XYZ file of C-alpha atoms in Angstrom:
699
model
C 164.955 -151.873 99.580
C 168.382 -152.813 97.880
C 169.652 -150.470 95.021
C 170.590 -153.073 92.957
C 171.798 -152.245 89.249
C 170.477 -155.062 86.866
C 172.201 -155.180 83.002
C 172.147 -157.360 80.283
C 175.509 -158.839 80.562
C 176.124 -162.158 79.894
C 177.800 -165.281 82.364
C 181.426 -165.154 81.764
C 181.759 -168.577 83.371
C 179.603 -171.114 85.049
C 179.983 -169.992 88.740
C 176.603 -168.072 88.193
C 174.637 -170.581 86.251
C 171.312 -170.577 87.825
C 169.370 -172.728 85.796
C 171.318 -176.000 86.174
C 172.522 -175.804 82.501
C 175.949 -176.497 83.091
C 175.682 -180.358 82.392
C 174.225 -178.856 79.153
C 177.002 -176.897 78.711
C 179.613 -179.899 79.110
C 177.811 -182.327 76.750
C 178.452 -179.711 74.309
C 181.562 -178.911 74.821
C 182.595 -182.808 74.429
C 180.200 -183.159 71.395
C 182.537 -180.489 69.976
C 185.981 -181.813 70.646
C 184.422 -185.244 69.854
C 183.875 -184.770 66.493
C 186.561 -182.554 65.729
C 188.763 -183.263 62.703
C 192.091 -181.537 60.611
C 190.187 -182.828 57.651
C 186.827 -181.236 57.878
C 184.637 -178.471 59.475
C 181.738 -178.622 61.291
C 178.820 -176.517 62.497
C 176.953 -176.043 65.883
C 174.074 -174.360 65.787
C 172.494 -172.994 69.439
C 169.335 -171.411 68.701
C 166.682 -170.142 71.346
C 164.662 -166.926 72.145
C 166.180 -163.790 72.628
C 166.962 -163.438 76.784
C 167.066 -166.975 77.326
C 170.544 -167.148 78.413
C 172.231 -168.068 74.225
C 175.750 -165.933 75.176
C 175.510 -167.295 78.557
C 175.549 -171.170 77.678
C 178.282 -169.997 74.831
C 180.419 -168.950 77.137
C 179.807 -171.767 79.389
C 180.344 -173.992 76.544
C 183.534 -172.269 75.794
C 185.062 -172.125 79.193
C 184.291 -175.895 79.598
C 186.311 -176.926 76.023
C 189.035 -174.664 76.848
C 189.448 -176.275 80.586
C 189.492 -179.769 79.494
C 191.098 -179.691 76.328
C 193.342 -176.723 76.508
C 194.660 -177.429 72.367
C 191.548 -175.297 71.757
C 191.908 -171.875 70.075
C 188.738 -170.218 70.416
C 187.629 -167.004 68.301
C 184.572 -164.690 68.620
C 183.248 -163.341 64.971
C 180.465 -160.473 65.709
C 178.817 -159.967 62.190
C 175.810 -157.481 63.037
C 179.417 -155.176 64.406
C 180.348 -154.373 60.776
C 179.091 -151.793 58.572
C 178.179 -153.629 55.088
C 178.647 -156.966 53.121
C 182.570 -156.556 52.710
C 183.260 -155.501 56.199
C 181.613 -158.666 57.193
C 183.909 -160.373 54.877
C 186.942 -158.817 56.338
C 186.290 -159.428 59.194
C 185.304 -162.523 59.840
C 189.029 -163.968 57.872
C 190.486 -161.624 60.268
C 188.979 -162.984 63.691
C 190.421 -166.586 62.334
C 193.879 -164.536 61.900
C 193.963 -163.292 65.235
C 193.959 -166.298 66.776
C 197.296 -167.536 65.213
C 200.236 -167.961 66.957
C 202.284 -164.701 65.505
C 205.402 -166.406 64.055
C 203.798 -169.931 62.976
C 201.074 -168.401 61.863
C 202.200 -166.050 59.889
C 201.831 -168.223 56.747
C 198.512 -168.792 57.823
C 197.831 -165.093 57.865
C 199.497 -164.567 53.927
C 197.122 -167.569 52.903
C 194.050 -165.833 54.521
C 194.485 -162.283 53.223
C 194.597 -163.981 50.090
C 191.672 -165.925 49.824
C 189.651 -162.807 51.658
C 190.961 -160.779 48.592
C 189.987 -162.946 46.354
C 186.436 -163.789 47.911
C 185.613 -160.003 48.721
C 188.337 -157.662 47.238
C 186.732 -154.414 48.278
C 187.017 -155.753 51.832
C 189.782 -155.139 54.088
C 192.614 -157.313 54.143
C 194.359 -159.623 57.250
C 197.438 -158.252 58.554
C 199.783 -161.044 57.635
C 202.796 -159.218 59.312
C 201.173 -159.166 62.586
C 199.306 -157.206 64.747
C 195.218 -156.298 64.465
C 192.659 -156.985 61.605
C 192.079 -153.196 62.488
C 195.545 -152.471 60.789
C 194.601 -154.488 57.877
C 195.895 -153.599 54.215
C 195.163 -154.086 51.307
C 197.044 -156.048 48.445
C 198.512 -153.589 45.650
C 197.313 -153.139 41.670
C 200.162 -155.834 40.969
C 199.637 -157.949 43.697
C 195.444 -158.366 42.904
C 196.287 -158.420 39.323
C 198.261 -162.204 40.227
C 195.946 -163.473 42.958
C 194.977 -167.187 41.727
C 191.540 -168.574 41.809
C 188.819 -168.880 45.137
C 190.151 -172.402 45.422
C 193.473 -172.670 44.985
C 193.203 -169.657 47.444
C 191.629 -171.395 50.160
C 193.048 -174.665 49.355
C 196.471 -173.315 49.931
C 195.025 -171.215 53.069
C 193.134 -174.886 54.531
C 196.642 -176.538 53.766
C 198.621 -173.789 56.568
C 195.784 -174.874 59.104
C 196.629 -178.336 58.547
C 199.899 -178.217 59.270
C 199.300 -175.657 62.574
C 197.624 -178.640 63.608
C 195.484 -176.168 66.026
C 191.958 -176.598 66.615
C 189.838 -173.248 66.515
C 185.920 -172.841 67.507
C 184.469 -169.750 65.499
C 181.808 -168.472 67.965
C 179.093 -166.413 65.791
C 177.032 -164.824 68.598
C 173.372 -163.204 67.294
C 173.408 -163.638 63.780
C 169.949 -162.801 63.634
C 170.400 -159.116 64.376
C 171.834 -158.614 60.928
C 169.071 -157.908 57.821
C 168.312 -160.271 55.109
C 171.159 -159.951 52.573
C 174.167 -160.035 55.472
C 172.408 -162.581 57.128
C 172.796 -164.543 53.914
C 176.595 -163.116 52.953
C 177.337 -164.976 56.035
C 175.903 -167.907 55.806
C 177.472 -168.486 52.542
C 180.610 -167.881 54.853
C 180.255 -170.491 56.934
C 178.900 -172.972 54.101
C 181.410 -172.224 51.734
C 184.015 -169.433 52.307
C 185.058 -170.420 55.878
C 185.077 -174.028 55.976
C 188.427 -174.572 56.546
C 189.100 -177.892 58.243
C 190.189 -178.497 61.351
C 187.699 -175.099 62.127
C 184.587 -175.181 63.913
C 181.514 -173.050 64.062
C 179.310 -172.387 66.540
C 176.350 -170.189 65.621
C 174.004 -168.792 67.976
C 170.545 -167.603 66.830
C 166.532 -167.244 67.834
C 164.962 -169.255 65.130
C 161.894 -167.543 64.204
C 164.119 -164.365 63.896
C 166.355 -165.703 61.844
C 163.469 -167.133 59.887
C 161.801 -164.153 59.631
C 164.919 -162.177 58.127
C 165.502 -164.820 55.180
C 162.206 -164.431 53.886
C 162.661 -160.362 53.693
C 165.557 -161.237 51.753
C 162.971 -163.685 49.363
C 165.615 -166.484 50.024
C 162.978 -169.023 51.549
C 159.105 -168.680 51.316
C 157.062 -168.504 54.609
C 155.664 -171.275 56.350
C 156.926 -174.029 53.687
C 159.547 -175.443 55.531
C 162.435 -174.229 52.674
C 163.881 -171.992 56.108
C 164.279 -174.814 58.187
C 165.637 -176.666 55.017
C 168.414 -174.010 53.840
C 169.557 -174.133 57.741
C 169.661 -178.112 57.930
C 172.920 -177.200 54.869
C 174.886 -174.905 56.934
C 174.075 -176.296 60.564
C 175.375 -180.171 61.401
C 174.684 -180.551 65.224
C 171.804 -177.998 66.271
C 171.861 -177.700 70.007
C 169.346 -175.656 71.732
C 169.114 -173.420 74.663
C 166.940 -175.677 77.666
C 164.305 -173.921 78.125
C 163.012 -172.230 81.811
C 161.209 -174.729 83.726
C 157.738 -173.336 85.864
C 159.720 -173.583 89.068
C 162.465 -172.263 87.787
C 160.599 -169.132 86.595
C 158.673 -169.194 89.835
C 161.667 -169.382 91.910
C 163.290 -166.278 89.871
C 159.940 -164.049 90.013
C 160.336 -164.726 93.921
C 163.548 -163.519 94.185
C 163.290 -160.902 92.490
C 159.988 -159.847 93.941
C 161.449 -160.462 97.621
C 164.003 -157.808 96.555
C 162.049 -154.992 95.546
C 159.124 -156.352 98.078
C 158.888 -153.452 101.573
C 156.977 -153.163 104.273
C 153.418 -151.599 104.040
C 150.413 -151.389 106.417
C 148.385 -153.836 104.470
C 145.812 -155.760 104.991
C 147.504 -159.320 104.866
C 146.007 -159.321 102.003
C 148.858 -159.090 100.174
C 150.731 -161.659 97.157
C 147.528 -163.387 96.987
C 147.072 -161.579 94.220
C 150.020 -162.185 92.680
C 149.982 -165.810 93.299
C 146.299 -165.835 92.094
C 147.801 -164.857 88.376
C 151.016 -166.270 88.462
C 150.145 -168.721 85.569
C 150.279 -164.950 83.723
C 153.416 -164.351 84.669
C 155.241 -167.840 83.516
C 153.248 -167.227 80.479
C 154.670 -163.795 80.002
C 157.920 -163.690 81.275
C 159.412 -166.613 79.569
C 163.232 -166.468 79.363
C 165.620 -165.006 82.006
C 166.553 -161.651 80.734
C 162.749 -161.050 80.428
C 161.998 -161.678 84.255
C 165.387 -159.813 85.179
C 164.138 -156.808 82.552
C 160.535 -156.803 84.364
C 161.983 -156.945 87.908
C 164.757 -153.957 86.831
C 161.856 -151.822 85.840
C 159.777 -152.679 89.309
C 162.929 -151.515 91.017
C 162.945 -148.122 89.341
C 159.090 -147.410 89.465
C 157.923 -148.844 93.192
C 159.916 -146.714 95.147
C 158.605 -143.155 93.278
C 155.689 -143.191 95.077
C 155.543 -144.106 98.667
C 153.490 -147.669 100.171
C 150.679 -145.682 101.639
C 150.008 -143.703 98.027
C 149.721 -146.905 95.945
C 148.955 -150.666 95.798
C 152.712 -152.596 95.058
C 150.487 -155.336 93.681
C 148.696 -152.970 90.808
C 152.616 -151.352 90.267
C 153.426 -154.923 89.739
C 150.538 -156.149 87.185
C 150.460 -152.802 85.294
C 154.299 -153.607 85.094
C 153.554 -156.591 83.275
C 151.373 -155.470 80.987
C 153.778 -152.318 80.272
C 156.193 -154.673 79.909
C 154.320 -156.976 77.947
C 152.204 -155.041 75.645
C 152.987 -151.994 75.353
C 150.656 -150.802 72.957
C 147.767 -152.115 75.093
C 149.636 -150.094 77.829
C 149.664 -146.963 76.261
C 145.923 -146.730 75.550
C 144.687 -147.214 79.252
C 145.140 -143.820 80.453
C 142.197 -142.832 77.284
C 139.848 -144.815 78.997
C 140.246 -144.249 82.350
C 136.576 -143.486 82.648
C 135.321 -146.813 80.779
C 138.086 -149.050 82.794
C 137.316 -147.280 86.771
C 133.670 -147.809 85.679
C 133.098 -150.701 84.276
C 130.257 -148.842 81.835
C 130.581 -146.546 78.343
C 128.555 -143.181 78.453
C 126.237 -145.419 76.459
C 122.585 -145.296 77.834
C 120.570 -148.736 77.165
C 116.946 -149.484 77.534
C 115.566 -152.774 79.217
C 112.199 -153.084 80.356
C 111.410 -149.852 81.060
C 114.703 -148.952 82.305
C 117.707 -147.235 81.563
C 121.623 -148.148 82.586
C 124.893 -147.792 81.013
C 126.607 -150.141 78.341
C 128.970 -152.285 79.776
C 132.680 -151.652 78.509
C 134.010 -153.998 76.125
C 137.766 -154.402 77.065
C 138.031 -156.471 73.579
C 138.666 -154.230 71.084
C 141.828 -153.234 73.462
C 143.100 -156.885 73.222
C 143.791 -156.978 69.727
C 146.596 -155.489 69.930
C 148.324 -158.471 71.762
C 148.921 -161.810 70.465
C 146.320 -164.312 69.733
C 148.170 -166.263 71.849
C 148.515 -164.440 74.889
C 145.007 -162.782 75.006
C 144.090 -164.561 77.945
C 147.433 -163.505 80.237
C 146.418 -159.852 79.061
C 142.528 -160.502 79.490
C 143.196 -161.512 83.021
C 145.420 -159.098 83.896
C 142.868 -156.149 83.173
C 140.505 -157.713 84.434
C 142.714 -157.667 88.223
C 143.169 -154.598 88.028
C 140.025 -153.092 87.045
C 137.324 -155.959 88.015
C 134.414 -153.635 86.948
C 134.898 -154.698 83.410
C 134.344 -158.304 84.013
C 132.012 -159.793 81.700
C 128.322 -160.334 83.769
C 129.850 -158.045 86.263
C 131.382 -160.911 88.377
C 133.903 -159.906 90.341
C 137.595 -161.705 90.317
C 139.295 -163.081 93.512
C 142.013 -161.560 92.303
C 141.123 -157.682 92.557
C 143.113 -155.235 95.189
C 141.313 -154.504 98.600
C 143.147 -151.512 98.824
C 141.520 -147.817 98.509
C 144.605 -146.793 96.810
C 144.040 -148.846 93.997
C 144.363 -147.859 90.428
C 141.065 -149.208 89.824
C 139.367 -146.514 91.785
C 139.203 -143.043 89.752
C 141.274 -141.045 91.987
C 143.763 -142.789 92.067
C 144.198 -144.056 88.688
C 146.849 -141.203 87.328
C 149.022 -141.761 89.655
C 149.871 -144.957 88.212
C 150.733 -143.971 84.936
C 152.003 -140.943 86.123
C 154.293 -142.441 88.954
C 153.988 -139.477 91.156
C 151.236 -137.410 92.548
C 150.093 -134.922 90.213
C 148.645 -131.153 90.441
C 145.343 -132.618 90.496
C 145.824 -135.494 92.827
C 146.719 -135.156 96.871
C 149.544 -137.037 99.102
C 147.117 -139.636 101.075
C 150.613 -139.420 103.783
C 149.811 -135.455 103.943
C 145.624 -135.564 104.424
C 146.573 -138.238 106.446
C 149.109 -135.986 108.975
C 146.672 -132.876 108.741
C 143.800 -135.324 110.321
C 145.876 -136.517 112.833
C 147.044 -133.182 113.619
C 143.011 -132.117 113.920
C 142.830 -135.433 115.900
C 145.164 -133.370 118.872
C 143.528 -130.093 118.524
C 145.758 -128.637 115.858
C 142.995 -127.507 113.082
C 145.502 -125.220 110.616
C 146.813 -127.917 108.819
C 142.824 -129.542 107.996
C 141.689 -126.347 107.658
C 144.152 -125.090 104.767
C 143.934 -128.437 102.946
C 140.384 -128.398 102.715
C 139.196 -124.803 102.665
C 142.421 -123.636 100.412
C 141.556 -126.042 97.592
C 139.883 -125.714 94.026
C 136.389 -127.455 94.412
C 137.279 -130.371 92.819
C 140.780 -131.004 95.153
C 138.515 -130.450 97.785
C 136.169 -133.622 97.007
C 139.440 -135.569 96.517
C 140.498 -134.200 99.623
C 137.357 -134.975 101.816
C 137.140 -138.766 100.313
C 140.812 -139.468 101.956
C 139.800 -137.848 105.277
C 136.715 -139.420 105.514
C 138.420 -143.033 104.642
C 137.762 -144.698 107.827
C 141.521 -145.452 108.276
C 141.968 -141.983 109.327
C 139.354 -142.168 111.759
C 139.924 -142.294 115.650
C 139.135 -144.773 117.716
C 138.866 -142.957 121.201
C 135.507 -141.262 121.953
C 137.370 -138.656 123.587
C 139.226 -138.056 120.141
C 135.999 -138.525 117.909
C 134.350 -135.893 119.695
C 137.990 -133.809 119.867
C 138.075 -133.845 115.676
C 134.170 -133.190 115.307
C 134.274 -129.821 116.945
C 137.806 -128.933 115.287
C 135.407 -129.717 112.021
C 132.749 -127.341 113.092
C 134.432 -124.151 112.002
C 135.773 -125.831 108.480
C 132.231 -126.617 107.368
C 131.327 -122.998 108.886
C 133.858 -121.343 106.264
C 132.783 -123.699 103.574
C 130.357 -121.507 100.674
C 126.767 -123.150 100.700
C 126.491 -124.714 97.242
C 122.456 -126.030 96.082
C 123.406 -126.842 92.688
C 125.133 -129.991 93.140
C 123.549 -133.628 95.026
C 125.775 -133.856 98.079
C 128.063 -130.807 98.513
C 131.576 -130.335 100.597
C 129.735 -128.789 103.609
C 127.102 -131.434 103.460
C 129.957 -134.569 103.068
C 132.035 -132.327 106.337
C 128.409 -132.563 108.463
C 127.969 -136.245 107.194
C 131.597 -136.583 108.632
C 131.050 -134.943 112.116
C 127.881 -137.150 112.326
C 129.601 -140.302 112.389
C 132.372 -138.999 114.257
C 129.707 -138.160 117.093
C 127.491 -141.427 117.059
C 130.390 -143.590 116.665
C 131.197 -141.895 120.093
C 130.361 -143.563 123.067
C 126.413 -143.778 124.004
C 126.955 -142.582 127.460
C 129.092 -139.371 126.386
C 127.824 -136.603 128.827
C 124.871 -134.114 126.975
C 127.224 -131.438 127.269
C 130.206 -132.712 125.560
C 127.365 -133.094 122.440
C 125.648 -129.481 122.509
C 129.446 -127.877 122.926
C 130.410 -129.389 119.743
C 126.965 -128.774 117.979
C 126.654 -125.184 119.297
C 129.896 -124.550 117.435
C 128.199 -123.841 114.296
C 127.378 -120.374 113.813
C 123.618 -120.610 112.496
C 120.924 -123.101 112.797
C 120.396 -124.142 109.343
C 123.446 -125.553 109.419
C 123.542 -126.892 113.176
C 120.041 -128.308 111.661
C 121.779 -129.750 108.532
C 124.190 -131.389 110.835
C 122.200 -132.932 113.189
C 119.522 -134.212 110.658
C 122.360 -136.508 109.634
C 123.396 -137.328 112.484
C 119.762 -138.580 113.522
C 119.774 -140.907 110.002
C 122.633 -142.226 110.936
C 121.133 -142.905 114.959
C 118.085 -144.511 112.546
C 120.308 -147.034 110.948
C 121.339 -148.212 114.643
C 120.131 -151.318 116.932
C 118.069 -149.750 119.675
C 120.775 -151.104 121.958
C 123.646 -148.940 120.846
C 120.945 -145.858 120.174
C 123.168 -143.070 122.200
C 122.030 -141.929 125.472
C 122.758 -138.128 124.489
C 120.243 -137.907 121.622
C 116.874 -136.675 123.084
C 118.325 -134.031 125.814
C 120.787 -132.498 122.577
C 117.558 -132.949 120.450
C 115.268 -131.563 122.817
C 117.890 -128.441 123.302
C 117.827 -127.883 119.326
C 114.179 -127.929 118.809
C 113.748 -125.249 121.722
C 116.697 -123.218 120.437
C 114.751 -123.614 117.055
C 111.279 -122.716 118.391
C 113.107 -119.475 120.102
C 114.127 -118.443 117.199
C 111.230 -118.921 114.440
C 109.110 -117.157 116.677
C 111.636 -114.395 117.074
C 111.816 -113.810 113.431
C 108.531 -113.722 113.320
C 108.030 -110.566 115.513
C 110.909 -108.908 113.789
C 109.158 -108.632 110.676
C 110.874 -107.156 107.266
C 113.766 -106.222 109.218
C 115.186 -110.159 110.398
C 117.557 -111.669 108.758
C 117.846 -112.608 105.425
C 118.986 -115.825 105.851
C 117.507 -119.404 104.362
C 116.507 -122.745 105.396
C 113.183 -121.420 107.564
C 111.206 -123.764 106.312
C 113.627 -126.752 106.801
C 113.819 -124.978 110.700
C 109.829 -125.227 110.721
C 109.710 -128.475 109.362
C 112.173 -129.992 111.827
C 110.140 -128.590 114.435
C 106.624 -129.730 113.513
C 108.424 -133.260 113.238
C 109.195 -132.943 116.666
C 106.732 -130.464 118.615
C 104.065 -129.906 116.195
C 101.315 -128.593 118.834
C 103.625 -126.538 120.370
C 104.501 -124.431 117.285
C 101.072 -123.994 116.196
C 100.224 -122.770 119.698
C 102.875 -120.656 119.810
C 102.242 -118.941 116.738
C 98.431 -118.743 117.011
C 99.233 -116.542 120.156
C 100.958 -114.102 118.233
C 98.489 -113.647 115.537
C 96.367 -113.223 119.082
C 98.099 -110.483 120.269
C 98.928 -109.057 116.598
C 102.668 -109.001 116.063
C 102.532 -111.196 113.160
C 99.896 -111.751 110.102
C 99.315 -113.837 107.168
C 102.007 -112.295 105.243
C 104.750 -112.319 107.321
C 104.332 -115.974 108.040
C 103.904 -117.142 104.210
C 106.718 -115.013 103.551
C 108.588 -116.955 105.877
C 108.154 -119.961 103.509
C 109.137 -118.765 100.295
C 112.624 -119.856 99.263
C 114.938 -118.540 96.604
C 116.720 -120.736 93.951
C 119.584 -120.326 91.141
C 119.576 -122.341 87.763
C 122.535 -125.207 88.007
C 125.662 -124.209 86.948
C 124.883 -120.737 86.869
C 126.720 -117.369 89.110
C 125.147 -117.082 91.736
C 122.075 -115.072 90.877
C 119.662 -115.988 92.799
C 115.766 -115.044 92.710
C 112.642 -116.246 93.941
C 111.061 -119.355 93.602
C 107.416 -119.665 91.990
C 106.961 -122.668 94.331
C 105.521 -121.685 97.938
C 105.404 -124.578 100.799
C 101.535 -124.526 100.672
C 101.658 -127.956 103.222
C 103.654 -126.701 105.738
C 101.379 -123.194 106.188
C 98.631 -125.295 106.395
C 100.285 -126.770 109.267
C 101.060 -123.808 111.353
C 98.735 -120.869 109.985
C 95.372 -119.964 112.322
C 92.491 -121.531 111.067
C 89.750 -119.324 109.028
C 89.202 -117.624 105.438
C 91.124 -114.323 105.710
C 90.597 -111.624 103.830
C 94.094 -111.663 102.810
C 93.171 -115.007 101.172
C 91.746 -113.001 97.908
C 93.722 -109.846 97.696
C 95.648 -109.533 93.875
C 98.649 -111.071 92.785
C 101.615 -108.722 92.649
C 104.262 -108.292 89.941
C 107.556 -108.170 91.945
C 111.332 -108.124 91.466
C 112.206 -111.686 92.053
C 116.213 -111.483 92.173
C 115.015 -109.177 95.441
C 114.863 -111.447 98.320
C 114.460 -109.070 101.107
C 111.661 -110.060 103.578
C 109.046 -107.334 102.414
C 109.450 -107.866 98.496
C 109.002 -111.842 100.114
C 105.958 -110.846 101.710
C 104.167 -108.881 98.087
C 105.395 -111.815 95.961
C 102.731 -114.010 98.376
C 99.676 -111.997 97.933
C 97.203 -114.020 96.084
C 99.521 -117.047 95.924
C 98.031 -118.612 99.480
C 95.070 -120.682 99.954
C 93.429 -120.886 103.435
C 94.220 -123.924 105.435
C 91.343 -126.624 105.033
C 89.128 -126.235 107.785
C 89.176 -129.742 109.052
C 93.075 -130.095 108.836
C 94.211 -133.062 110.947
C 96.764 -131.627 113.736
C 99.824 -134.225 112.838
C 102.475 -133.861 110.288
């Protein structure tokens, strides 16, 4: 992307005319020349909004006037560069004096100095012996005492100017920058104190700003036409800057977008949104300065983040809001949750169901001018489609994951960088690619070494479809790399879906997405890398849930074979755990393990458990102890304790039939924080009922 610096400089001549205004400038120059007379003075007013190109058009008028009529002298007066009213008057007369011939104009400059002294005794006067206005002298006290009346002084200066036979055009630009008093003083100068015969004026201003300044000084009343009538007395020939036509706006915008565009790995949807919202652009960027200033902002902001990290069109739309409605833009970060979710945190109840109240964006739009709110509303809905009325999504919304409408990307659009609580998409992609190639170090550091909040964000980006391998071998390779990472993540039962659960689901999706003819051994190699049976079962359960959603024709051939191995391993592990008694490993998930076995081979499990009872290797308290669970309060430190709930239903499925005396033993008081199997056996005493005599043999 070419790095061009934008400046707000006006055109110096017609060579840079991009809007076809040269013909208008030529006609204006000819009007000025044709109306000239050494017997009078005329004022031309060029009006146009700020940024519309008034100064450029003035320069083109002056260029053509002097090119075709070389006798014209042009003097530029900058009234807002002076510090006070007296300085304005002194500078005004000096401006005229500067364009006079050095020798022939000496008498005129002296006459102008006297006139200025009468009009503004405190002002810096005109150097009538040569030099510049900054070298102006003041008349001595004796000279001041001998000053003629203003009318006599003005007539003398006019007569001397007429003798020179030199047409003069005084250009007064940006008069709307003056405060009320200064503006009225300037208009008085042009109307009365400066109307020398043969001296013409062209005033450039924005009507709206000019009238507002005049109203602030109480010179005119608002909305009654007095401001317009006041200017009619000053300006005889009103001119205007031709407004940009729609096709000119679009052409200039397209040139700017082309300049700042960059190649992205997009999905072909680029520029559709901008085209669909073009009315917002033409509504808000109506002048050349507004368009160029907007493009300059984009030129600065877009390179701050790589194209893979953001949606460039979102930056374009947010920047349009920022340059057009700065107050609205500054408000948006405070409504991060509402804008990205489309609702507030307030619940509403309707027909017995609860839902969050839809977020109303209208109060936000009150900072925008009424006539521009339509554009502001459309831009917000395009950026945050969930806030659309009635939940109707707009077609002009981003299709990219990295859009500002997604909460995890919102902040970077306002910080224009990746903050401490964010992580680069490029970094995540690089880590996943390395893991696919067998190097797990970067991915492990990226996941294991993060805070819980940031780890969730990392995983969300890792699991993005764009980061998934496409070949069966690479999917299996990545799954195999992920298993040790899942092993190292902490178990967190206090959340609905833990980070470990998300990785297990990722592994399941990778394996199910592999070729359905993949060998049983390849899948088993991955699954058996889980360091405990409970985690292996959780992963396999997610895999089976994914397979259930597939058409039967796409069901993998390796599924049944690996399932049999897992069930075999689960039965053997559970029976061994029972036989080990109180010395068995303390671990969670045994109830889940039993339930999994019952779902696949219930009768085999019942038969095996019955045999252990028949050989007196296991008793009822040991079996029941395996069906107790531990819990901790949500959000509390991991201070686990036994849960008062006992899984009677699973117990009924596997316990030997009969009403043994053990069922009638009393309930014992135990330390609920003691999770040992011996304590659990005491805990279940008196809390377990015998299985029903008419127990079915199914689950």
